[in-house]
Short mmCIF file of N, CA, C and O in Angstrom, two decimals:
data_model
loop_
_atom_site.label_atom_id
_atom_site.label_comp_id
_atom_site.label_asym_id
_atom_site.label_seq_id
_atom_site.Cartn_x
_atom_site.Cartn_y
_atom_site.Cartn_z
N MET A 1 45.69 70.00 38.53
CA MET A 1 46.06 71.98 38.34
C MET A 1 47.16 71.83 39.22
O MET A 1 47.52 71.16 39.99
N SER A 2 48.12 72.68 38.53
CA SER A 2 49.13 73.04 39.03
C SER A 2 49.12 74.07 40.54
O SER A 2 48.32 74.43 40.80
N ALA A 3 50.31 74.16 40.91
CA ALA A 3 50.36 74.77 42.24
C ALA A 3 50.20 76.08 41.83
O ALA A 3 50.53 76.64 40.94
N PRO A 4 49.42 76.60 43.35
CA PRO A 4 50.31 78.25 43.19
C PRO A 4 51.58 78.41 43.09
O PRO A 4 52.26 78.13 43.42
N ILE A 5 51.76 79.95 42.30
CA ILE A 5 53.29 80.38 42.01
C ILE A 5 53.32 81.40 42.87
O ILE A 5 52.87 82.63 42.87
N ARG A 6 54.69 81.56 43.50
CA ARG A 6 55.01 82.50 44.50
C ARG A 6 55.54 83.88 43.45
O ARG A 6 56.00 83.72 42.32
N GLY A 7 54.64 84.68 44.00
CA GLY A 7 55.80 86.09 43.33
C GLY A 7 55.26 87.27 44.24
O GLY A 7 54.92 87.39 45.24
N TYR A 8 55.21 88.38 42.94
CA TYR A 8 55.03 89.90 43.87
C TYR A 8 53.75 90.41 43.27
O TYR A 8 53.79 90.66 42.10
N TRP A 9 53.11 91.26 44.00
CA TRP A 9 52.12 92.19 43.48
C TRP A 9 52.47 93.98 43.79
O TRP A 9 52.61 94.08 44.84
N CYS A 10 53.05 94.66 42.83
CA CYS A 10 53.62 95.40 42.73
C CYS A 10 52.23 96.44 42.47
O CYS A 10 51.43 96.41 41.52
N GLU A 11 52.41 97.51 43.01
CA GLU A 11 51.50 99.00 42.83
C GLU A 11 52.71 100.19 43.17
O GLU A 11 52.76 100.48 43.66
N CYS A 12 51.95 101.21 42.05
CA CYS A 12 52.16 102.50 42.27
C CYS A 12 50.58 103.34 42.39
O CYS A 12 49.80 103.45 41.50
N TRP A 13 50.69 104.25 43.87
CA TRP A 13 49.97 105.01 43.73
C TRP A 13 50.13 106.46 44.04
O TRP A 13 51.60 106.69 44.30
N THR A 14 49.16 107.32 43.59
CA THR A 14 49.86 108.75 43.88
C THR A 14 48.77 109.76 44.78
O THR A 14 47.20 109.10 44.80
N GLU A 15 48.88 110.28 45.19
CA GLU A 15 48.02 111.19 46.29
C GLU A 15 48.26 112.76 46.07
O GLU A 15 49.06 113.16 46.68
N ASP A 16 47.45 113.15 46.32
CA ASP A 16 47.23 114.86 46.03
C ASP A 16 46.97 115.22 47.57
O ASP A 16 45.99 114.78 48.51
N LEU A 17 48.38 115.96 48.09
CA LEU A 17 48.26 115.94 49.66
C LEU A 17 47.49 117.40 50.07
O LEU A 17 46.86 117.45 51.48
N THR A 18 46.88 117.78 49.29
CA THR A 18 45.85 119.15 49.37
C THR A 18 44.71 118.90 49.34
O THR A 18 44.01 119.69 49.35
N SER A 19 44.49 117.76 49.19
CA SER A 19 42.86 117.28 48.44
C SER A 19 42.21 116.15 49.40
O SER A 19 43.11 115.37 49.83
N ALA A 20 41.34 115.97 49.55
CA ALA A 20 40.24 115.19 50.66
C ALA A 20 40.51 114.01 50.11
O ALA A 20 40.03 113.32 50.75
N GLU A 21 40.47 113.95 48.94
CA GLU A 21 40.46 112.43 47.88
C GLU A 21 41.35 111.71 48.52
O GLU A 21 42.54 111.90 48.80
N GLY A 22 41.56 110.56 48.32
CA GLY A 22 42.71 109.34 48.79
C GLY A 22 43.32 109.10 47.40
O GLY A 22 43.06 110.01 46.46
N PRO A 23 44.26 108.50 47.90
CA PRO A 23 45.23 108.03 46.73
C PRO A 23 44.90 107.33 45.68
O PRO A 23 43.44 107.03 45.32
N THR A 24 45.12 107.57 44.75
CA THR A 24 44.59 106.74 43.02
C THR A 24 45.71 106.10 43.00
O THR A 24 47.23 106.21 42.58
N LEU A 25 45.66 104.71 42.26
CA LEU A 25 46.35 103.93 41.78
C LEU A 25 46.34 104.24 40.20
O LEU A 25 46.01 104.61 39.78
N LEU A 26 47.81 104.27 40.38
CA LEU A 26 48.02 105.12 38.74
C LEU A 26 49.28 103.36 38.01
O LEU A 26 48.94 103.37 36.78
N ALA A 27 49.79 102.46 38.63
CA ALA A 27 49.83 101.19 38.05
C ALA A 27 49.97 100.17 38.68
O ALA A 27 49.88 100.50 39.93
N SER A 28 49.74 99.23 37.73
CA SER A 28 50.23 97.87 39.20
C SER A 28 50.84 96.64 38.12
O SER A 28 50.90 97.17 36.83
N PHE A 29 51.46 95.78 38.69
CA PHE A 29 52.72 95.04 38.23
C PHE A 29 52.57 93.81 38.76
O PHE A 29 53.03 93.78 39.87
N ASP A 30 52.72 92.64 38.32
CA ASP A 30 53.36 91.46 38.80
C ASP A 30 54.26 91.23 37.81
O ASP A 30 54.75 90.67 37.39
N THR A 31 55.11 90.45 39.23
CA THR A 31 56.51 89.60 38.72
C THR A 31 56.71 88.26 39.64
O THR A 31 55.86 88.04 40.80
N HIS A 32 57.21 87.67 39.24
CA HIS A 32 57.77 86.46 39.68
C HIS A 32 59.01 86.25 40.88
O HIS A 32 59.45 85.02 41.35
N SER A 33 59.94 87.44 40.29
CA SER A 33 61.12 87.73 41.76
C SER A 33 61.17 88.83 42.04
O SER A 33 60.55 89.86 41.76
N ALA A 34 61.80 89.10 43.21
CA ALA A 34 62.29 89.90 44.03
C ALA A 34 63.05 91.12 43.14
O ALA A 34 62.80 92.30 43.16
N PRO A 35 64.21 90.42 42.42
CA PRO A 35 64.59 91.24 41.48
C PRO A 35 63.91 92.58 40.47
O PRO A 35 63.93 93.68 40.36
N GLN A 36 62.73 91.58 40.12
CA GLN A 36 62.02 92.31 39.01
C GLN A 36 61.41 93.24 39.77
O GLN A 36 60.68 94.43 38.85
N ALA A 37 60.80 93.11 40.92
CA ALA A 37 59.99 94.01 41.66
C ALA A 37 60.77 95.15 41.95
O ALA A 37 60.18 96.35 41.99
N ASP A 38 61.87 95.14 43.11
CA ASP A 38 62.87 96.53 43.23
C ASP A 38 63.40 96.96 41.49
O ASP A 38 63.34 98.17 41.95
N ARG A 39 63.41 96.25 40.52
CA ARG A 39 63.95 97.09 38.98
C ARG A 39 62.52 97.74 38.53
O ARG A 39 63.23 99.07 38.42
N TRP A 40 61.25 97.29 39.38
CA TRP A 40 60.03 98.07 38.75
C TRP A 40 60.33 99.31 39.53
O TRP A 40 59.94 100.33 38.59
N ILE A 41 60.52 99.44 40.69
CA ILE A 41 60.16 100.83 41.16
C ILE A 41 61.78 101.49 41.13
O ILE A 41 61.48 102.97 40.33
N ALA A 42 62.69 100.74 40.80
CA ALA A 42 64.03 101.58 40.04
C ALA A 42 64.06 102.46 38.96
O ALA A 42 64.56 103.20 38.74
N VAL A 43 63.38 101.68 38.01
CA VAL A 43 63.07 102.22 36.66
C VAL A 43 62.27 103.67 36.84
O VAL A 43 62.33 104.33 36.32
N ALA A 44 61.16 103.25 37.64
CA ALA A 44 60.24 104.32 37.68
C ALA A 44 61.53 105.43 38.61
O ALA A 44 60.60 106.55 38.23
N LEU A 45 61.73 105.30 39.07
CA LEU A 45 62.69 106.70 39.84
C LEU A 45 63.43 107.06 39.36
O LEU A 45 63.85 108.35 39.29
N ARG A 46 64.19 105.93 38.45
CA ARG A 46 65.24 106.62 37.64
C ARG A 46 64.41 107.97 36.41
O ARG A 46 65.07 108.72 36.04
N THR A 47 63.52 107.39 36.12
CA THR A 47 63.17 107.89 35.09
C THR A 47 62.14 109.48 35.56
O THR A 47 62.29 110.48 34.64
N ILE A 48 61.37 109.44 36.04
CA ILE A 48 60.65 110.56 36.80
C ILE A 48 61.84 111.43 37.56
O ILE A 48 61.36 112.68 38.16
N SER A 49 63.07 111.48 38.26
CA SER A 49 63.51 112.08 39.42
C SER A 49 64.29 113.21 38.72
O SER A 49 64.68 114.39 39.50
N PRO A 50 64.78 113.11 36.90
CA PRO A 50 64.94 114.81 36.96
C PRO A 50 63.66 116.11 36.48
O PRO A 50 63.86 117.03 36.85
N ALA A 51 62.46 115.42 37.08
CA ALA A 51 61.45 116.11 36.94
C ALA A 51 61.11 116.65 38.44
O ALA A 51 60.15 117.03 38.32
N LEU A 52 61.32 115.82 39.43
CA LEU A 52 61.37 115.90 41.21
C LEU A 52 62.05 117.31 41.57
O LEU A 52 63.41 117.47 41.01
N ASP A 53 61.53 117.84 42.38
CA ASP A 53 62.23 119.01 43.01
C ASP A 53 63.30 117.98 44.19
O ASP A 53 63.32 116.91 43.89
N SER A 54 64.04 119.08 44.42
CA SER A 54 65.37 118.83 44.67
C SER A 54 65.54 117.68 46.00
O SER A 54 65.90 116.77 46.07
N ASP A 55 64.46 117.92 47.00
CA ASP A 55 64.26 117.17 48.37
C ASP A 55 63.75 115.75 47.77
O ASP A 55 64.06 114.53 48.23
N ALA A 56 62.66 115.96 46.79
CA ALA A 56 62.07 114.31 46.26
C ALA A 56 63.31 113.61 45.86
O ALA A 56 63.30 112.64 45.51
N SER A 57 63.98 114.17 44.60
CA SER A 57 64.92 113.96 44.15
C SER A 57 66.55 113.18 44.98
O SER A 57 66.79 112.14 44.88
N ASP A 58 66.28 114.15 46.08
CA ASP A 58 67.46 113.39 46.79
C ASP A 58 66.47 111.96 47.93
O ASP A 58 67.56 111.07 47.62
N GLU A 59 65.49 112.06 47.77
CA GLU A 59 64.49 110.61 48.52
C GLU A 59 64.87 110.04 47.68
O GLU A 59 65.43 108.59 48.04
N ALA A 60 64.69 110.09 46.47
CA ALA A 60 64.62 108.90 45.35
C ALA A 60 66.00 108.55 45.39
O ALA A 60 66.04 106.93 45.23
N TRP A 61 66.85 109.25 45.21
CA TRP A 61 68.56 108.69 44.77
C TRP A 61 69.05 108.05 46.19
O TRP A 61 69.68 107.03 46.03
N ALA A 62 68.30 108.23 47.36
CA ALA A 62 68.50 107.42 48.54
C ALA A 62 68.36 106.16 48.75
O ALA A 62 69.01 105.26 48.91
N TRP A 63 67.08 106.23 47.90
CA TRP A 63 66.18 104.38 47.94
C TRP A 63 67.11 103.95 46.85
O TRP A 63 67.66 102.50 47.37
N LEU A 64 67.73 104.26 45.62
CA LEU A 64 68.26 103.84 44.58
C LEU A 64 69.56 103.39 44.97
O LEU A 64 70.00 102.41 44.62
N TYR A 65 70.62 104.11 45.81
CA TYR A 65 71.47 103.71 46.49
C TYR A 65 71.88 103.10 47.35
O TYR A 65 72.56 101.98 48.10
N GLU A 66 70.74 103.51 48.35
CA GLU A 66 71.11 103.03 49.63
C GLU A 66 69.91 101.62 50.17
O GLU A 66 69.86 100.43 50.96
N GLY A 67 68.43 102.49 49.88
CA GLY A 67 67.58 101.52 50.24
C GLY A 67 67.25 100.12 49.47
O GLY A 67 66.37 99.30 49.67
N ARG A 68 67.50 100.23 48.31
CA ARG A 68 67.24 99.36 47.40
C ARG A 68 67.50 97.94 47.76
O ARG A 68 67.00 97.17 47.95
N VAL A 69 68.75 97.95 48.60
CA VAL A 69 69.50 96.54 48.67
C VAL A 69 68.32 95.70 49.77
O VAL A 69 68.10 94.74 50.08
N GLU A 70 68.09 97.22 50.91
CA GLU A 70 67.24 96.72 52.28
C GLU A 70 65.92 96.09 51.51
O GLU A 70 65.04 94.91 52.06
N THR A 71 65.69 96.91 50.64
CA THR A 71 64.03 96.38 49.82
C THR A 71 63.84 95.09 49.31
O THR A 71 63.35 94.01 49.65
N ARG A 72 65.26 94.76 48.74
CA ARG A 72 65.66 93.48 48.05
C ARG A 72 65.45 92.38 48.95
O ARG A 72 64.91 91.36 49.15
N GLN A 73 66.23 92.31 50.11
CA GLN A 73 66.54 91.60 51.47
C GLN A 73 64.93 91.35 51.81
O GLN A 73 64.90 90.02 52.08
N ALA A 74 64.52 92.36 52.13
CA ALA A 74 63.07 92.19 52.48
C ALA A 74 62.32 91.58 51.89
O ALA A 74 61.73 90.40 52.45
N LEU A 75 62.35 91.65 50.76
CA LEU A 75 61.46 91.04 49.46
C LEU A 75 61.83 89.47 49.67
O LEU A 75 60.85 88.69 49.30
N LEU A 76 62.76 89.05 49.39
CA LEU A 76 63.35 87.97 49.86
C LEU A 76 63.20 87.02 51.01
O LEU A 76 63.04 85.89 51.04
N ARG A 77 63.04 87.72 52.20
CA ARG A 77 62.26 86.99 52.86
C ARG A 77 60.48 87.27 53.58
O ARG A 77 60.07 87.19 54.06
N SER A 78 59.74 87.26 52.14
CA SER A 78 58.57 87.54 51.59
C SER A 78 57.92 88.69 52.49
O SER A 78 57.06 88.50 53.42
N GLU A 79 58.49 89.69 52.52
CA GLU A 79 58.10 90.84 53.47
C GLU A 79 57.44 91.86 52.96
O GLU A 79 58.24 92.11 51.59
N PRO A 80 56.35 92.51 52.88
CA PRO A 80 56.04 93.73 51.91
C PRO A 80 56.77 94.95 52.25
O PRO A 80 57.26 95.02 53.46
N CYS A 81 56.80 95.53 51.04
CA CYS A 81 57.66 96.83 51.38
C CYS A 81 57.02 98.25 50.76
O CYS A 81 56.05 97.89 49.81
N THR A 82 57.43 99.39 50.90
CA THR A 82 56.82 100.66 50.53
C THR A 82 58.06 101.51 50.20
O THR A 82 58.93 101.63 51.10
N VAL A 83 58.08 102.17 49.04
CA VAL A 83 58.60 103.12 48.43
C VAL A 83 57.76 104.45 48.77
O VAL A 83 56.72 104.78 47.89
N MET A 84 58.41 105.60 49.52
CA MET A 84 57.45 106.96 48.92
C MET A 84 58.24 107.85 49.09
O MET A 84 59.45 108.08 49.64
N VAL A 85 57.87 109.01 48.06
CA VAL A 85 58.46 109.86 47.41
C VAL A 85 57.76 111.17 47.67
O VAL A 85 56.51 111.07 46.79
N THR A 86 58.00 112.01 48.28
CA THR A 86 56.99 113.38 48.11
C THR A 86 57.69 114.28 46.83
O THR A 86 58.50 115.19 47.70
N HIS A 87 56.39 115.08 45.96
CA HIS A 87 57.15 116.01 45.21
C HIS A 87 56.16 117.17 45.21
O HIS A 87 54.55 116.66 45.19
N ALA A 88 56.28 118.17 45.79
CA ALA A 88 55.79 119.56 45.95
C ALA A 88 54.65 118.60 46.68
O ALA A 88 54.64 118.28 48.20
N SER A 89 53.35 119.24 46.43
CA SER A 89 52.20 118.57 46.96
C SER A 89 51.50 116.97 46.56
O SER A 89 50.43 116.57 46.88
N THR A 90 52.52 116.43 45.96
CA THR A 90 52.01 114.96 45.68
C THR A 90 53.09 113.92 45.84
O THR A 90 54.47 113.98 46.22
N ARG A 91 52.27 112.98 46.72
CA ARG A 91 53.10 111.66 47.38
C ARG A 91 52.76 110.73 46.31
O ARG A 91 51.93 110.41 46.19
N ILE A 92 54.34 109.74 45.98
CA ILE A 92 53.88 108.68 45.09
C ILE A 92 54.63 107.81 46.00
O ILE A 92 55.63 107.55 46.46
N THR A 93 53.59 106.90 46.04
CA THR A 93 53.84 105.21 46.62
C THR A 93 53.81 104.49 45.87
O THR A 93 53.06 103.97 45.25
N TRP A 94 54.95 103.40 45.91
CA TRP A 94 55.25 101.98 45.21
C TRP A 94 54.80 101.18 46.40
O TRP A 94 56.21 101.30 47.60
N THR A 95 53.89 100.07 46.42
CA THR A 95 54.32 98.78 47.18
C THR A 95 54.15 97.92 46.59
O THR A 95 54.55 97.85 45.43
N VAL A 96 54.79 96.83 47.14
CA VAL A 96 55.54 95.26 47.01
C VAL A 96 54.63 94.34 47.70
O VAL A 96 55.46 94.70 48.94
N ARG A 97 54.27 93.72 47.55
CA ARG A 97 53.65 92.40 48.34
C ARG A 97 54.08 91.43 48.18
O ARG A 97 53.74 90.94 46.97
N PRO A 98 54.61 90.33 48.69
CA PRO A 98 54.50 88.77 48.40
C PRO A 98 53.34 88.43 48.23
O PRO A 98 52.14 88.58 48.77
N THR A 99 52.77 87.46 47.12
CA THR A 99 51.68 86.66 46.84
C THR A 99 52.01 85.16 46.16
O THR A 99 53.25 84.97 45.82
N LEU A 100 50.28 84.61 46.39
CA LEU A 100 50.33 83.13 45.38
C LEU A 100 49.66 83.51 44.26
O LEU A 100 48.42 84.21 44.59
N PHE A 101 50.34 83.27 42.90
CA PHE A 101 49.41 83.29 41.77
C PHE A 101 48.69 81.95 41.79
O PHE A 101 49.40 81.40 41.73
N LEU A 102 47.28 82.19 41.12
CA LEU A 102 46.73 80.93 40.97
C LEU A 102 47.15 80.64 39.66
O LEU A 102 46.27 81.48 38.79
N PRO A 103 47.11 79.41 39.51
CA PRO A 103 47.09 78.98 37.97
C PRO A 103 46.07 79.19 37.17
O PRO A 103 44.86 79.03 38.04
N VAL A 104 45.73 79.57 36.12
CA VAL A 104 44.45 79.85 35.34
C VAL A 104 44.59 78.68 34.30
O VAL A 104 45.45 77.81 33.89
N VAL A 105 43.16 78.01 34.23
CA VAL A 105 43.07 76.92 33.69
C VAL A 105 42.97 76.87 32.18
O VAL A 105 42.13 78.07 31.74
N HIS A 106 43.69 76.42 31.18
CA HIS A 106 43.49 77.20 29.57
C HIS A 106 42.54 76.01 29.35
O HIS A 106 42.26 75.10 29.82
N ARG A 107 41.16 76.47 28.64
CA ARG A 107 40.10 75.97 27.99
C ARG A 107 40.70 75.04 26.92
O ARG A 107 40.09 74.51 26.21
N GLY A 108 42.24 75.03 26.30
CA GLY A 108 42.10 74.36 25.25
C GLY A 108 41.69 74.62 24.30
O GLY A 108 41.08 75.52 23.67
N GLY A 109 41.26 73.83 23.36
CA GLY A 109 40.26 73.31 22.35
C GLY A 109 38.55 73.19 22.69
O GLY A 109 37.54 73.10 21.73
N ALA A 110 38.37 73.61 23.96
CA ALA A 110 37.20 73.45 24.26
C ALA A 110 36.23 74.23 23.93
O ALA A 110 36.43 75.59 23.36
N GLU A 111 34.83 73.96 23.23
CA GLU A 111 33.96 74.89 22.43
C GLU A 111 33.53 75.95 23.71
O GLU A 111 33.15 75.23 25.31
N LEU A 112 33.38 76.96 23.51
CA LEU A 112 32.94 77.92 24.60
C LEU A 112 30.85 77.87 24.20
O LEU A 112 30.07 76.93 23.45
N PRO A 113 30.43 77.91 25.48
CA PRO A 113 28.64 77.49 25.66
C PRO A 113 28.34 78.34 24.21
O PRO A 113 28.45 79.43 24.38
N GLY A 114 26.94 78.00 23.80
CA GLY A 114 26.15 78.82 23.20
C GLY A 114 26.12 80.12 23.37
O GLY A 114 25.76 80.67 22.34
N CYS A 115 25.72 80.58 24.31
CA CYS A 115 25.34 81.76 24.77
C CYS A 115 25.88 82.91 24.36
O CYS A 115 26.15 83.91 24.16
N ALA A 116 27.45 82.21 24.60
CA ALA A 116 28.73 83.24 24.21
C ALA A 116 28.49 84.24 23.03
O ALA A 116 29.02 84.82 22.60
N TYR A 117 28.11 83.00 21.76
CA TYR A 117 27.78 83.50 20.80
C TYR A 117 26.51 84.73 20.46
O TYR A 117 26.26 85.34 19.45
N ASP A 118 25.81 85.17 21.67
CA ASP A 118 24.33 85.52 21.45
C ASP A 118 24.91 87.21 21.58
O ASP A 118 24.39 88.10 21.40
N PHE A 119 26.44 87.58 22.20
CA PHE A 119 26.56 88.68 22.58
C PHE A 119 27.59 89.44 21.50
O PHE A 119 28.08 88.71 20.75
N LYS A 120 27.01 90.28 20.84
CA LYS A 120 27.77 91.04 19.68
C LYS A 120 28.23 92.33 19.77
O LYS A 120 27.99 92.95 21.23
N ARG A 121 29.31 92.33 19.35
CA ARG A 121 30.41 93.37 19.91
C ARG A 121 30.00 95.10 19.58
O ARG A 121 29.35 94.90 18.29
N TYR A 122 29.93 95.85 20.41
CA TYR A 122 29.36 96.82 20.14
C TYR A 122 30.70 98.10 19.71
O TYR A 122 31.37 98.11 20.10
N ALA A 123 30.22 98.75 19.20
CA ALA A 123 30.91 99.74 18.17
C ALA A 123 30.56 101.00 18.23
O ALA A 123 29.08 101.29 18.02
N ALA A 124 31.23 102.05 18.87
CA ALA A 124 30.54 103.22 19.12
C ALA A 124 31.04 104.03 17.93
O ALA A 124 31.74 104.05 17.27
N ASP A 125 30.11 104.78 17.61
CA ASP A 125 30.16 105.94 16.43
C ASP A 125 31.18 106.83 16.77
O ASP A 125 31.09 107.97 17.73
#
């Protein structure tokens, strides 16, 4: 079996600040490098920035121009990072955490156990 692989686990959460409900996971992404992790956030911020109010847009561009370097340096030191933007009553939070990915053993040409063929695919009408 191979050794664990170092990487980063990235998540994007949204939260309605006027609601009692907690944050909702919007997206997640796994990557094997710090540049990929901060690029994921940068692409998302650039994509949504035209739709953000002026304060949120300023927060987004401040991170893109100044905070991104600090984020990348922290990730390279294996420190978790958070980037947050608040638009109206919605908070959008990106988190990146260093992690170890465990390799999955490939079953290759091995046969599945007999019970695996007992289950039929269910087709909804």
